[in-house]
Amino acid sequence: MTVAEGVVDRLMYVGADGYTVAVLTTGERSETKIAGTVLHGLQPGETVRVDGDWTNSGTLKVHECERVLPATVHAIRRYLGSGLVRGIGRKLADAIVDTFGADTLDVIDRDPKRLLEVHQIGRDRMAKIIAAWADQRAVREVMVFLQGVGVSPALAVRIHRKLGEHSLQVVRNEPYRLVEEVWGIGFATADTIALAAGIPEQSPERMQAAVLHTLLQARTMGGHCFLPVNEVLTHTTAMVEQDEELIRAALHALRRKRKVVQERIGGREVVFQAYLHQQETMLADNVMRLLGTPSSLPGKPKLDSPELDDTQRQALHMALTNTVSILTGGPGCGKSFTVRHIAKTAKAAGAKITLAAPTGRAARRLSELTGMPAMTVHRMLGRNAEPEDDDGGLFDVNDPLSADLIVVDESSMLDVGLADALMDKVPAGAHLLLVGDVDQLPSVGPGSVLRDLLDVPDIPRTHLSRVYRQGAGSGITANAVSVRDGVLPVNNPEFWFVPAEDPKDIAETVVDIATRRLPAAYGIEPNKVQVLCPGRAREVGALHIGRLLQDVLNPHQEGEPQYWSDDRAFRVGDRVMPIRNNYDKGKNGVFNGTAGTVTALSLEDRLLEVTLEDGEAVEYDFDELEELAHGYAITVHRSQGSEYPYVVVPLSTSAGMLLLRRNLLYTAITRAKAMVVLVGQPRALRMAVEQTGDRRNTALTWRFTGEDLAAGVLPPLREDHGQVAAF
């Protein structure tokens, strides 16, 4: 056994399982390569003491790792200059250490006013350094505690950013709060902390957290708004291995705390998370309100057009004579063409029009296809929304409820929360037209709003079925229709299936096609090709294939900055996308699914600059990088509302049976404009075409009709880092 102590100079590799390879500086110049899963979460500049054994390759395989405060002048200089303590860069770190030497950290910790002795530091900077040091000390305390209970200390920064000075108290005494309050921490992690901290296995807090976790899994993995009570009891009891009566008591306590709502729907007792129940009931109430309000559309729109076919004219009449209506159809059926005529007809009669879509890409595509301005639904509903010319948003400065006709494209992407926010803001008498393709995947978030509203008899709807698309893209459309109807696609000049059996071969073939074959064959840049994966994990998932693509398209260059966030390396030039809405970033907020590129990276300031597809540059602190995903390979769910010239899709049964579904394959195919290439197992393709999937557990239709519900099926439970979910 060898013991070594030194400063982490740089990270060389971080795997999905936490396996980390780093370079440790054990003296002014001596370097040691260290490796092991216990190193997960290390950051350059930290001082660590490691125990391990040497391998034949000269790497120290680490079994134990302890973070310690730096003791030498060299280590202190590296620590302060690494950016771990905000407000101190390399030059200032040199000045501070030159002034105080080996006593530097003791001065900052016990007598920080002496920092004013450093000529570059005034009172404002001193105050910032004191605050940053206090934060770093708090993070270190949480790290030490987590490491002591066998949990990755890398979570400490995330916990501290959310809970601040209360972090250690919550982690020690109320660890189950982490599940609800800290994004990315699941029940398994909180349970490990709690049991190690001595919280009893039968404690009410544990039982209640387990119930909420069961409902959370149903929401995130299956998109369900509720679960039948008996399923909640069965799955939660199995998970915690306790008596069912304890789970019943926990459910009762959660009802008293108004964290869940129990309701009898369609002859079944079901349980909602309270906020989902509120969103769904309010959504239904607002749709009823809009349906029951007379139209206030100005003028007398001309309800005919020689350019439209009979069904499209029916859609025109429907949209301009009903306050709520739905237009559906597959690719190439003229939905956008029809929407353009509807909007222009209403505008000619004096109506104010708003066109919107759930994502920025979908909104831009809608604008291109209709020739009219469009915006995201989030921006339309946001407090900072601004009018755009004469076709501005739902709000303007003087009258926030000024739109006469609101058209929302890609409505299959509306989850129950966004749909609730939308319906709540639509003014009485205005017309709302929802446009979408119900055969695509449902929303990433919970609910199946478009499908549920189509099942409400009182809501007018028109379905476009005639395919008009000819020439470029028609081969894609034909195969999309085949898949939608349960028929295997066939090869044509715009659609290819490349057979491969082994998941590793599938991944490597996808990378080769996306980076070499397609660009060489069609004279295009690799950024015109988008890889869409059924899921995130395993060898054919977006995480693994994305890393392979990154190493080919944007490899790390010696001397260039690189930052590891968990197992993901960020570099200047990386394709990225936000995976959470953040209303505090940018001019009007940054929204899930927006494409961007990393244009700057500062290790000293611990900041990443991302330039979004609309040209706006926004900054992400290194502690916020869980809000970003790499965009080299994304899940099919993440691609909704977008179009790409060339699409490559891996298909393997190793991705999980739940991910090989008809609507997923159909959605992937309909994202492409010029070519689709499927790579994988023929049996996986057959499975994806044949499996139709289950309906989500929602009660939206029932709130209109009172009819019995078709029950969705809860997916199998998984560990926090397992692979089942598609998004």
mmCIF file with all atom_site columns, N, CA and C in Angstrom, residues 18 138 214 265 356 383 394 415 439 582 635 666 699 715:
data_model
loop_
_atom_site.group_PDB
_atom_site.id
_atom_site.type_symbol
_atom_site.label_atom_id
_atom_site.label_alt_id
_atom_site.label_comp_id
_atom_site.label_asym_id
_atom_site.label_entity_id
_atom_site.label_seq_id
_atom_site.pdbx_PDB_ins_code
_atom_site.Cartn_x
_atom_site.Cartn_y
_atom_site.Cartn_z
_atom_site.occupancy
_atom_site.B_iso_or_equiv
_atom_site.pdbx_formal_charge
_atom_site.auth_seq_id
_atom_site.auth_comp_id
_atom_site.auth_asym_id
_atom_site.auth_atom_id
_atom_site.pdbx_PDB_model_num
ATOM 1  N N  . GLY A 1 18  ? -18.056 7.085  -12.456 1.00 0.00 ? 18  GLY A N  1
ATOM 2  C CA . GLY A 1 18  ? -17.259 7.865  -11.525 1.00 0.00 ? 18  GLY A CA 1
ATOM 3  C C  . GLY A 1 18  ? -15.777 7.559  -11.569 1.00 0.00 ? 18  GLY A C  1
ATOM 4  N N  . ALA A 1 138 ? -17.871 25.784 3.959   1.00 0.00 ? 138 ALA A N  1
ATOM 5  C CA . ALA A 1 138 ? -19.127 25.057 4.138   1.00 0.00 ? 138 ALA A CA 1
ATOM 6  C C  . ALA A 1 138 ? -19.215 23.865 3.194   1.00 0.00 ? 138 ALA A C  1
ATOM 7  N N  . THR A 1 214 ? -41.820 7.307  -5.362  1.00 0.00 ? 214 THR A N  1
ATOM 8  C CA . THR A 1 214 ? -42.602 6.464  -6.277  1.00 0.00 ? 214 THR A CA 1
ATOM 9  C C  . THR A 1 214 ? -43.393 7.318  -7.256  1.00 0.00 ? 214 THR A C  1
ATOM 10 N N  . ILE A 1 265 ? -61.285 8.450  -9.400  1.00 0.00 ? 265 ILE A N  1
ATOM 11 C CA . ILE A 1 265 ? -61.429 8.775  -10.813 1.00 0.00 ? 265 ILE A CA 1
ATOM 12 C C  . ILE A 1 265 ? -61.700 7.495  -11.582 1.00 0.00 ? 265 ILE A C  1
ATOM 13 N N  . ALA A 1 356 ? -46.870 30.625 -31.857 1.00 0.00 ? 356 ALA A N  1
ATOM 14 C CA . ALA A 1 356 ? -45.925 30.172 -30.834 1.00 0.00 ? 356 ALA A CA 1
ATOM 15 C C  . ALA A 1 356 ? -45.698 28.673 -30.948 1.00 0.00 ? 356 ALA A C  1
ATOM 16 N N  . ARG A 1 383 ? -42.947 37.275 -18.102 1.00 0.00 ? 383 ARG A N  1
ATOM 17 C CA . ARG A 1 383 ? -43.140 38.652 -17.667 1.00 0.00 ? 383 ARG A CA 1
ATOM 18 C C  . ARG A 1 383 ? -42.347 39.628 -18.518 1.00 0.00 ? 383 ARG A C  1
ATOM 19 N N  . LEU A 1 394 ? -48.492 37.734 -26.992 1.00 0.00 ? 394 LEU A N  1
ATOM 20 C CA . LEU A 1 394 ? -49.795 37.705 -26.340 1.00 0.00 ? 394 LEU A CA 1
ATOM 21 C C  . LEU A 1 394 ? -49.961 38.936 -25.454 1.00 0.00 ? 394 LEU A C  1
ATOM 22 N N  . ASP A 1 415 ? -46.673 19.860 -21.992 1.00 0.00 ? 415 ASP A N  1
ATOM 23 C CA . ASP A 1 415 ? -46.997 19.054 -20.816 1.00 0.00 ? 415 ASP A CA 1
ATOM 24 C C  . ASP A 1 415 ? -48.091 19.761 -20.027 1.00 0.00 ? 415 ASP A C  1
ATOM 25 N N  . ASP A 1 439 ? -49.388 11.430 -33.292 1.00 0.00 ? 439 ASP A N  1
ATOM 26 C CA . ASP A 1 439 ? -48.657 10.170 -33.381 1.00 0.00 ? 439 ASP A CA 1
ATOM 27 C C  . ASP A 1 439 ? -47.202 10.297 -32.939 1.00 0.00 ? 439 ASP A C  1
ATOM 28 N N  . ASN A 1 582 ? -34.365 28.382 -17.491 1.00 0.00 ? 582 ASN A N  1
ATOM 29 C CA . ASN A 1 582 ? -33.763 29.285 -16.510 1.00 0.00 ? 582 ASN A CA 1
ATOM 30 C C  . ASN A 1 582 ? -34.157 30.699 -16.898 1.00 0.00 ? 582 ASN A C  1
ATOM 31 N N  . THR A 1 635 ? -31.355 12.656 -27.073 1.00 0.00 ? 635 THR A N  1
ATOM 32 C CA . THR A 1 635 ? -32.464 11.706 -27.128 1.00 0.00 ? 635 THR A CA 1
ATOM 33 C C  . THR A 1 635 ? -33.529 12.194 -28.103 1.00 0.00 ? 635 THR A C  1
ATOM 34 N N  . TYR A 1 666 ? -41.139 6.981  -35.043 1.00 0.00 ? 666 TYR A N  1
ATOM 35 C CA . TYR A 1 666 ? -41.849 7.911  -35.927 1.00 0.00 ? 666 TYR A CA 1
ATOM 36 C C  . TYR A 1 666 ? -41.376 9.343  -35.693 1.00 0.00 ? 666 TYR A C  1
ATOM 37 N N  . ALA A 1 699 ? -55.950 12.423 -16.095 1.00 0.00 ? 699 ALA A N  1
ATOM 38 C CA . ALA A 1 699 ? -57.395 12.514 -15.853 1.00 0.00 ? 699 ALA A CA 1
ATOM 39 C C  . ALA A 1 699 ? -57.997 13.719 -16.558 1.00 0.00 ? 699 ALA A C  1
ATOM 40 N N  . PRO A 1 715 ? -43.776 1.987  -15.254 1.00 0.00 ? 715 PRO A N  1
ATOM 41 C CA . PRO A 1 715 ? -42.542 1.304  -15.623 1.00 0.00 ? 715 PRO A CA 1
ATOM 42 C C  . PRO A 1 715 ? -41.877 0.702  -14.393 1.00 0.00 ? 715 PRO A C  1
#
